[in-house]
PDB file of C-alpha atoms in Angstrom:
ATOM      1  CA  UNK A  14     -80.170   3.882 -30.982  1.00  0.00           C
ATOM      2  CA  UNK A  15     -78.336   4.696 -27.756  1.00  0.00           C
ATOM      3  CA  UNK A  16     -74.563   4.208 -27.684  1.00  0.00           C
ATOM      4  CA  UNK A  17     -71.671   4.527 -25.204  1.00  0.00           C
ATOM      5  CA  UNK A  18     -67.940   3.888 -25.435  1.00  0.00           C
ATOM      6  CA  UNK A  19     -66.703   0.308 -25.362  1.00  0.00           C
ATOM      7  CA  UNK A  20     -65.232  -1.334 -22.265  1.00  0.00           C
ATOM      8  CA  UNK A  21     -61.674  -0.952 -23.589  1.00  0.00           C
ATOM      9  CA  UNK A  22     -62.044   2.827 -23.927  1.00  0.00           C
ATOM     10  CA  UNK A  23     -63.312   3.039 -20.354  1.00  0.00           C
ATOM     11  CA  UNK A  24     -60.326   1.114 -18.934  1.00  0.00           C
ATOM     12  CA  UNK A  25     -57.604   3.009 -17.064  1.00  0.00           C
ATOM     13  CA  UNK A  26     -54.942   1.531 -19.375  1.00  0.00           C
ATOM     14  CA  UNK A  27     -56.359   3.374 -22.392  1.00  0.00           C
ATOM     15  CA  UNK A  28     -55.694   6.746 -20.730  1.00  0.00           C
ATOM     16  CA  UNK A  29     -52.185   6.187 -19.391  1.00  0.00           C
ATOM     17  CA  UNK A  30     -51.004   5.587 -15.834  1.00  0.00           C
ATOM     18  CA  UNK A  31     -52.897   8.627 -14.511  1.00  0.00           C
ATOM     19  CA  UNK A  32     -56.015   7.905 -16.528  1.00  0.00           C
ATOM     20  CA  UNK A  33     -59.518   7.039 -15.472  1.00  0.00           C
ATOM     21  CA  UNK A  34     -62.862   6.246 -17.015  1.00  0.00           C
ATOM     22  CA  UNK A  35     -63.732   9.803 -18.067  1.00  0.00           C
ATOM     23  CA  UNK A  36     -63.842   8.739 -21.740  1.00  0.00           C
ATOM     24  CA  UNK A  37     -67.535   7.998 -21.264  1.00  0.00           C
ATOM     25  CA  UNK A  38     -69.237   9.577 -24.277  1.00  0.00           C
ATOM     26  CA  UNK A  39     -72.933   8.962 -24.896  1.00  0.00           C
ATOM     27  CA  UNK A  40     -74.676   9.116 -28.274  1.00  0.00           C
ATOM     28  CA  UNK A  41     -78.258   9.130 -29.551  1.00  0.00           C
ATOM     29  CA  UNK A  42     -79.022   8.247 -33.189  1.00  0.00           C
ATOM     30  CA  UNK A  43     -82.166   8.096 -35.301  1.00  0.00           C
ATOM     31  CA  UNK A  44     -82.819   7.377 -38.993  1.00  0.00           C
ATOM     32  CA  UNK A  45     -85.967   7.255 -41.103  1.00  0.00           C
ATOM     33  CA  UNK A  46     -86.375   5.877 -44.635  1.00  0.00           C
ATOM     34  CA  UNK A  47     -89.164   6.169 -47.208  1.00  0.00           C
ATOM     35  CA  UNK A  48     -88.806   3.768 -50.140  1.00  0.00           C
ATOM     36  CA  UNK A  49     -91.557   4.114 -52.762  1.00  0.00           C
ATOM     37  CA  UNK A  50     -91.530   2.150 -55.992  1.00  0.00           C
ATOM     38  CA  UNK A  51     -92.705   4.036 -59.081  1.00  0.00           C
ATOM     39  CA  UNK A  52     -93.135   1.717 -62.024  1.00  0.00           C
ATOM     40  CA  UNK A  53     -89.812  -0.069 -62.520  1.00  0.00           C
ATOM     41  CA  UNK A  54     -87.898   2.483 -60.461  1.00  0.00           C
ATOM     42  CA  UNK A  55     -87.096   1.865 -56.795  1.00  0.00           C
ATOM     43  CA  UNK A  56     -86.514   5.118 -54.895  1.00  0.00           C
ATOM     44  CA  UNK A  57     -84.942   5.720 -51.499  1.00  0.00           C
ATOM     45  CA  UNK A  58     -85.317   8.859 -49.385  1.00  0.00           C
ATOM     46  CA  UNK A  59     -83.762   9.026 -45.951  1.00  0.00           C
ATOM     47  CA  UNK A  60     -82.912  11.378 -43.118  1.00  0.00           C
ATOM     48  CA  UNK A  61     -80.857  10.937 -39.970  1.00  0.00           C
ATOM     49  CA  UNK A  62     -80.029  12.832 -36.788  1.00  0.00           C
ATOM     50  CA  UNK A  63     -77.263  12.199 -34.291  1.00  0.00           C
ATOM     51  CA  UNK A  64     -76.225  13.702 -30.956  1.00  0.00           C
ATOM     52  CA  UNK A  65     -73.111  12.863 -28.962  1.00  0.00           C
ATOM     53  CA  UNK A  66     -71.912  14.115 -25.579  1.00  0.00           C
ATOM     54  CA  UNK A  67     -68.148  13.646 -25.383  1.00  0.00           C
ATOM     55  CA  UNK A  68     -67.583  14.082 -21.603  1.00  0.00           C
ATOM     56  CA  UNK A  69     -63.823  14.409 -22.013  1.00  0.00           C
ATOM     57  CA  UNK A  70     -63.208  18.018 -22.951  1.00  0.00           C
ATOM     58  CA  UNK A  71     -60.004  18.895 -21.072  1.00  0.00           C
ATOM     59  CA  UNK A  72     -58.045  15.668 -21.512  1.00  0.00           C
ATOM     60  CA  UNK A  73     -58.582  15.039 -25.238  1.00  0.00           C
ATOM     61  CA  UNK A  74     -59.210  17.942 -27.647  1.00  0.00           C
ATOM     62  CA  UNK A  75     -61.109  16.764 -30.714  1.00  0.00           C
ATOM     63  CA  UNK A  76     -59.692  16.866 -34.247  1.00  0.00           C
ATOM     64  CA  UNK A  77     -61.707  16.227 -37.399  1.00  0.00           C
ATOM     65  CA  UNK A  78     -59.506  14.646 -40.072  1.00  0.00           C
ATOM     66  CA  UNK A  79     -59.785  12.757 -43.359  1.00  0.00           C
ATOM     67  CA  UNK A  80     -57.479  10.468 -45.321  1.00  0.00           C
ATOM     68  CA  UNK A  81     -57.272  10.748 -49.137  1.00  0.00           C
ATOM     69  CA  UNK A  82     -60.161   8.431 -50.086  1.00  0.00           C
ATOM     70  CA  UNK A  83     -58.429   5.156 -49.133  1.00  0.00           C
ATOM     71  CA  UNK A  84     -57.620   4.272 -45.544  1.00  0.00           C
ATOM     72  CA  UNK A  85     -54.379   2.482 -46.464  1.00  0.00           C
ATOM     73  CA  UNK A  86     -52.397   5.599 -45.488  1.00  0.00           C
ATOM     74  CA  UNK A  87     -52.099   7.547 -42.256  1.00  0.00           C
ATOM     75  CA  UNK A  88     -51.721  10.879 -44.092  1.00  0.00           C
ATOM     76  CA  UNK A  89     -54.649  13.181 -43.351  1.00  0.00           C
ATOM     77  CA  UNK A  90     -54.783  15.898 -45.985  1.00  0.00           C
ATOM     78  CA  UNK A  91     -57.714  17.548 -44.216  1.00  0.00           C
ATOM     79  CA  UNK A  92     -57.427  18.195 -40.489  1.00  0.00           C
ATOM     80  CA  UNK A  93     -58.669  20.729 -37.976  1.00  0.00           C
ATOM     81  CA  UNK A  94     -56.591  21.793 -34.987  1.00  0.00           C
ATOM     82  CA  UNK A  95     -57.536  20.361 -31.610  1.00  0.00           C
ATOM     83  CA  UNK A  96     -60.923  21.743 -30.573  1.00  0.00           C
ATOM     84  CA  UNK A  97     -62.509  21.849 -27.136  1.00  0.00           C
ATOM     85  CA  UNK A  98     -65.737  20.140 -28.140  1.00  0.00           C
ATOM     86  CA  UNK A  99     -68.324  19.255 -25.528  1.00  0.00           C
ATOM     87  CA  UNK A 100     -70.954  17.781 -27.844  1.00  0.00           C
ATOM     88  CA  UNK A 101     -71.683  17.056 -31.503  1.00  0.00           C
ATOM     89  CA  UNK A 102     -74.893  17.381 -33.479  1.00  0.00           C
ATOM     90  CA  UNK A 103     -75.289  15.777 -36.922  1.00  0.00           C
ATOM     91  CA  UNK A 104     -77.959  15.922 -39.618  1.00  0.00           C
ATOM     92  CA  UNK A 105     -78.037  13.953 -42.845  1.00  0.00           C
ATOM     93  CA  UNK A 106     -80.259  13.476 -45.891  1.00  0.00           C
ATOM     94  CA  UNK A 107     -80.142  10.635 -48.444  1.00  0.00           C
ATOM     95  CA  UNK A 108     -81.460  10.067 -51.968  1.00  0.00           C
ATOM     96  CA  UNK A 109     -80.966   6.916 -54.044  1.00  0.00           C
ATOM     97  CA  UNK A 110     -82.645   4.862 -56.724  1.00  0.00           C
ATOM     98  CA  UNK A 111     -82.440   1.784 -58.933  1.00  0.00           C
ATOM     99  CA  UNK A 112     -83.806   1.445 -62.475  1.00  0.00           C
ATOM    100  CA  UNK A 113     -82.780  -1.695 -64.311  1.00  0.00           C
ATOM    101  CA  UNK A 114     -78.992  -1.695 -64.753  1.00  0.00           C
ATOM    102  CA  UNK A 115     -78.750   1.940 -63.563  1.00  0.00           C
ATOM    103  CA  UNK A 116     -78.477   3.105 -59.964  1.00  0.00           C
ATOM    104  CA  UNK A 117     -77.630   6.323 -58.180  1.00  0.00           C
ATOM    105  CA  UNK A 118     -77.007   7.459 -54.615  1.00  0.00           C
ATOM    106  CA  UNK A 119     -76.233  10.694 -52.830  1.00  0.00           C
ATOM    107  CA  UNK A 120     -75.916  11.935 -49.267  1.00  0.00           C
ATOM    108  CA  UNK A 121     -75.259  15.246 -47.559  1.00  0.00           C
ATOM    109  CA  UNK A 122     -74.207  15.537 -43.935  1.00  0.00           C
ATOM    110  CA  UNK A 123     -73.707  18.443 -41.543  1.00  0.00           C
ATOM    111  CA  UNK A 124     -71.756  18.192 -38.282  1.00  0.00           C
ATOM    112  CA  UNK A 125     -71.973  20.913 -35.655  1.00  0.00           C
ATOM    113  CA  UNK A 126     -69.138  20.846 -33.114  1.00  0.00           C
ATOM    114  CA  UNK A 127     -70.440  22.546 -29.958  1.00  0.00           C
ATOM    115  CA  UNK A 128     -67.559  24.462 -28.388  1.00  0.00           C
ATOM    116  CA  UNK A 129     -68.060  25.998 -24.955  1.00  0.00           C
ATOM    117  CA  UNK A 130     -65.451  28.769 -25.185  1.00  0.00           C
ATOM    118  CA  UNK A 131     -65.512  29.661 -28.897  1.00  0.00           C
ATOM    119  CA  UNK A 132     -67.920  29.877 -31.851  1.00  0.00           C
ATOM    120  CA  UNK A 133     -69.187  26.440 -32.897  1.00  0.00           C
ATOM    121  CA  UNK A 134     -68.360  25.422 -36.496  1.00  0.00           C
ATOM    122  CA  UNK A 135     -70.624  23.407 -38.769  1.00  0.00           C
ATOM    123  CA  UNK A 136     -68.765  21.178 -41.231  1.00  0.00           C
ATOM    124  CA  UNK A 137     -70.290  19.915 -44.485  1.00  0.00           C
ATOM    125  CA  UNK A 138     -69.722  16.722 -46.438  1.00  0.00           C
ATOM    126  CA  UNK A 139     -71.522  14.915 -49.224  1.00  0.00           C
ATOM    127  CA  UNK A 140     -71.318  12.855 -52.387  1.00  0.00           C
ATOM    128  CA  UNK A 141     -73.256  12.011 -55.548  1.00  0.00           C
ATOM    129  CA  UNK A 142     -72.706   8.714 -57.346  1.00  0.00           C
ATOM    130  CA  UNK A 143     -74.094   6.970 -60.423  1.00  0.00           C
ATOM    131  CA  UNK A 144     -73.463   3.426 -61.609  1.00  0.00           C
ATOM    132  CA  UNK A 145     -74.302   1.098 -64.487  1.00  0.00           C
ATOM    133  CA  UNK A 146     -74.147  -2.685 -64.907  1.00  0.00           C
ATOM    134  CA  UNK A 147     -72.406  -3.598 -68.144  1.00  0.00           C
ATOM    135  CA  UNK A 148     -73.312  -7.269 -67.771  1.00  0.00           C
ATOM    136  CA  UNK A 149     -76.750  -8.126 -69.130  1.00  0.00           C
ATOM    137  CA  UNK A 150     -79.569  -8.722 -66.669  1.00  0.00           C
ATOM    138  CA  UNK A 151     -77.724  -7.566 -63.548  1.00  0.00           C
ATOM    139  CA  UNK A 152     -78.964  -4.848 -61.215  1.00  0.00           C
ATOM    140  CA  UNK A 153     -78.181  -3.506 -57.779  1.00  0.00           C
ATOM    141  CA  UNK A 154     -80.516  -5.107 -55.212  1.00  0.00           C
ATOM    142  CA  UNK A 155     -82.324  -2.974 -52.658  1.00  0.00           C
ATOM    143  CA  UNK A 156     -84.292  -4.116 -49.627  1.00  0.00           C
ATOM    144  CA  UNK A 157     -85.328  -2.784 -46.217  1.00  0.00           C
ATOM    145  CA  UNK A 158     -83.732   0.614 -46.711  1.00  0.00           C
ATOM    146  CA  UNK A 159     -80.266  -0.496 -47.843  1.00  0.00           C
ATOM    147  CA  UNK A 160     -78.480  -1.731 -50.951  1.00  0.00           C
ATOM    148  CA  UNK A 161     -77.816  -5.468 -50.910  1.00  0.00           C
ATOM    149  CA  UNK A 162     -75.202  -7.832 -52.294  1.00  0.00           C
ATOM    150  CA  UNK A 163     -75.127  -8.262 -56.066  1.00  0.00           C
ATOM    151  CA  UNK A 164     -75.935 -11.774 -57.279  1.00  0.00           C
ATOM    152  CA  UNK A 165     -74.720 -12.293 -60.861  1.00  0.00           C
ATOM    153  CA  UNK A 166     -77.327 -13.593 -63.295  1.00  0.00           C
ATOM    154  CA  UNK A 167     -74.597 -15.502 -65.150  1.00  0.00           C
ATOM    155  CA  UNK A 168     -71.771 -16.280 -62.699  1.00  0.00           C
ATOM    156  CA  UNK A 169     -68.383 -17.631 -63.660  1.00  0.00           C
ATOM    157  CA  UNK A 170     -68.560 -21.402 -63.940  1.00  0.00           C
ATOM    158  CA  UNK A 171     -72.183 -21.350 -65.045  1.00  0.00           C
ATOM    159  CA  UNK A 172     -71.777 -20.071 -68.577  1.00  0.00           C
ATOM    160  CA  UNK A 173     -71.145 -16.402 -67.786  1.00  0.00           C
ATOM    161  CA  UNK A 174     -68.518 -13.886 -66.732  1.00  0.00           C
ATOM    162  CA  UNK A 175     -70.259 -12.621 -63.600  1.00  0.00           C
ATOM    163  CA  UNK A 176     -71.603  -9.123 -62.924  1.00  0.00           C
ATOM    164  CA  UNK A 177     -69.589  -6.119 -64.081  1.00  0.00           C
ATOM    165  CA  UNK A 178     -70.438  -2.543 -63.160  1.00  0.00           C
ATOM    166  CA  UNK A 179     -68.864   0.893 -63.485  1.00  0.00           C
ATOM    167  CA  UNK A 180     -69.530   3.878 -61.238  1.00  0.00           C
ATOM    168  CA  UNK A 181     -68.589   7.549 -61.056  1.00  0.00           C
ATOM    169  CA  UNK A 182     -68.667   9.689 -57.942  1.00  0.00           C
ATOM    170  CA  UNK A 183     -68.198  13.289 -56.857  1.00  0.00           C
ATOM    171  CA  UNK A 184     -67.172  13.767 -53.232  1.00  0.00           C
ATOM    172  CA  UNK A 185     -67.026  17.026 -51.243  1.00  0.00           C
ATOM    173  CA  UNK A 186     -65.816  17.809 -47.724  1.00  0.00           C
ATOM    174  CA  UNK A 187     -65.456  21.254 -46.158  1.00  0.00           C
ATOM    175  CA  UNK A 188     -63.810  21.610 -42.726  1.00  0.00           C
ATOM    176  CA  UNK A 189     -63.716  25.431 -42.742  1.00  0.00           C
ATOM    177  CA  UNK A 190     -66.173  27.371 -40.577  1.00  0.00           C
ATOM    178  CA  UNK A 191     -66.401  29.758 -37.637  1.00  0.00           C
ATOM    179  CA  UNK A 192     -62.672  30.527 -37.679  1.00  0.00           C
ATOM    180  CA  UNK A 193     -61.657  26.852 -37.897  1.00  0.00           C
ATOM    181  CA  UNK A 194     -59.501  26.097 -40.959  1.00  0.00           C
ATOM    182  CA  UNK A 195     -59.350  22.383 -41.679  1.00  0.00           C
ATOM    183  CA  UNK A 196     -59.274  22.529 -45.486  1.00  0.00           C
ATOM    184  CA  UNK A 197     -61.611  21.675 -48.341  1.00  0.00           C
ATOM    185  CA  UNK A 198     -61.675  18.625 -50.622  1.00  0.00           C
ATOM    186  CA  UNK A 199     -63.318  17.971 -53.990  1.00  0.00           C
ATOM    187  CA  UNK A 200     -62.963  14.393 -55.188  1.00  0.00           C
ATOM    188  CA  UNK A 201     -63.626  12.785 -58.570  1.00  0.00           C
ATOM    189  CA  UNK A 202     -63.758   9.018 -58.360  1.00  0.00           C
ATOM    190  CA  UNK A 203     -64.237   6.141 -60.802  1.00  0.00           C
ATOM    191  CA  UNK A 204     -64.677   2.451 -60.031  1.00  0.00           C
ATOM    192  CA  UNK A 205     -64.788  -0.847 -61.872  1.00  0.00           C
ATOM    193  CA  UNK A 206     -66.491  -3.601 -59.861  1.00  0.00           C
ATOM    194  CA  UNK A 207     -66.529  -7.263 -60.847  1.00  0.00           C
ATOM    195  CA  UNK A 208     -68.583  -9.892 -59.032  1.00  0.00           C
ATOM    196  CA  UNK A 209     -67.599 -13.216 -60.640  1.00  0.00           C
ATOM    197  CA  UNK A 210     -69.734 -15.365 -58.312  1.00  0.00           C
ATOM    198  CA  UNK A 211     -71.896 -14.936 -55.243  1.00  0.00           C
ATOM    199  CA  UNK A 212     -69.864 -13.922 -52.179  1.00  0.00           C
ATOM    200  CA  UNK A 213     -66.820 -12.618 -54.109  1.00  0.00           C
ATOM    201  CA  UNK A 214     -66.249  -9.053 -55.352  1.00  0.00           C
ATOM    202  CA  UNK A 215     -63.197  -7.321 -56.834  1.00  0.00           C
ATOM    203  CA  UNK A 216     -62.839  -3.532 -56.971  1.00  0.00           C
ATOM    204  CA  UNK A 217     -60.525  -1.199 -58.864  1.00  0.00           C
ATOM    205  CA  UNK A 218     -60.779   2.466 -57.887  1.00  0.00           C
ATOM    206  CA  UNK A 219     -59.181   5.684 -59.080  1.00  0.00           C
ATOM    207  CA  UNK A 220     -59.634   9.055 -57.375  1.00  0.00           C
ATOM    208  CA  UNK A 221     -58.375  12.551 -58.112  1.00  0.00           C
ATOM    209  CA  UNK A 222     -58.673  14.824 -55.085  1.00  0.00           C
ATOM    210  CA  UNK A 223     -58.324  18.610 -55.252  1.00  0.00           C
ATOM    211  CA  UNK A 224     -57.407  20.284 -51.955  1.00  0.00           C
ATOM    212  CA  UNK A 225     -57.697  23.894 -50.884  1.00  0.00           C
ATOM    213  CA  UNK A 226     -55.986  24.817 -47.628  1.00  0.00           C
ATOM    214  CA  UNK A 227     -54.742  21.281 -46.998  1.00  0.00           C
ATOM    215  CA  UNK A 228     -53.327  20.402 -43.593  1.00  0.00           C
ATOM    216  CA  UNK A 229     -50.171  18.945 -45.219  1.00  0.00           C
ATOM    217  CA  UNK A 230     -48.206  21.574 -47.191  1.00  0.00           C
ATOM    218  CA  UNK A 231     -45.949  20.781 -50.139  1.00  0.00           C
ATOM    219  CA  UNK A 232     -42.209  21.345 -49.872  1.00  0.00           C
ATOM    220  CA  UNK A 233     -42.683  24.912 -51.156  1.00  0.00           C
ATOM    221  CA  UNK A 234     -45.419  25.611 -48.582  1.00  0.00           C
ATOM    222  CA  UNK A 235     -48.301  25.388 -51.065  1.00  0.00           C
ATOM    223  CA  UNK A 236     -51.510  24.044 -49.514  1.00  0.00           C
ATOM    224  CA  UNK A 237     -53.598  24.048 -52.719  1.00  0.00           C
ATOM    225  CA  UNK A 238     -52.846  20.985 -54.842  1.00  0.00           C
ATOM    226  CA  UNK A 239     -54.173  17.699 -56.206  1.00  0.00           C
ATOM    227  CA  UNK A 240     -53.604  14.081 -55.190  1.00  0.00           C
ATOM    228  CA  UNK A 241     -54.163  10.928 -57.265  1.00  0.00           C
ATOM    229  CA  UNK A 242     -55.064   7.639 -55.603  1.00  0.00           C
ATOM    230  CA  UNK A 243     -55.395   4.118 -57.041  1.00  0.00           C
ATOM    231  CA  UNK A 244     -56.709   1.282 -54.923  1.00  0.00           C
ATOM    232  CA  UNK A 245     -57.799  -2.334 -55.262  1.00  0.00           C
ATOM    233  CA  UNK A 246     -59.861  -4.491 -52.945  1.00  0.00           C
ATOM    234  CA  UNK A 247     -60.992  -8.110 -52.879  1.00  0.00           C
ATOM    235  CA  UNK A 248     -64.047  -8.887 -50.748  1.00  0.00           C
ATOM    236  CA  UNK A 249     -65.257 -12.269 -49.526  1.00  0.00           C
ATOM    237  CA  UNK A 250     -68.719 -12.384 -47.950  1.00  0.00           C
ATOM    238  CA  UNK A 251     -69.344 -15.648 -46.109  1.00  0.00           C
TER     239      UNK A 251
END
């Protein structure tokens, strides 16, 4: 894939009265997937590479930031200072599988921020997740390199209660490297997912996030602490 900024980002109005169209970043992306099936087990192995030239070094220093699991808040507990980044290089690896009612997935990703006037940091993120369908006969569909939408074997209204699954996840993000201190996060996440009928899904999530060197200090100045997050979501796929 080849990508550039959208027309709105290139407009003068997005940069203020003295702005121009210098926000013209260019990106190249590639991804490969190998998906063998061994007996009743569907496996997924993937790798990706990304390169992005920002082309706006002086006007807009880059910050790498992360909200606490849910994006319903503007608080970023992890955040680097503004960095003069000219380009980014990314690498990622993926491993996943489905076996009957069980499924698992994991990814690891490295991002190298290429700074012209200082050492270039490489940030690390990744997760490992496992899930299980409590409802009989249901499984997580997989096709063409991606997980698909769950279709309940016994949906509500047709003699069943829909598909019910639980999942547990460990999440890690480290924004400390090469003199850049953006903080470190270790997350422990649980989810209950109910799909009563095709096209409708309800989620209940709980996450406990442990921070070391967080960007937001407590009132006493402590930057090492934990945060608890509860979130719900209703999805309609039409």
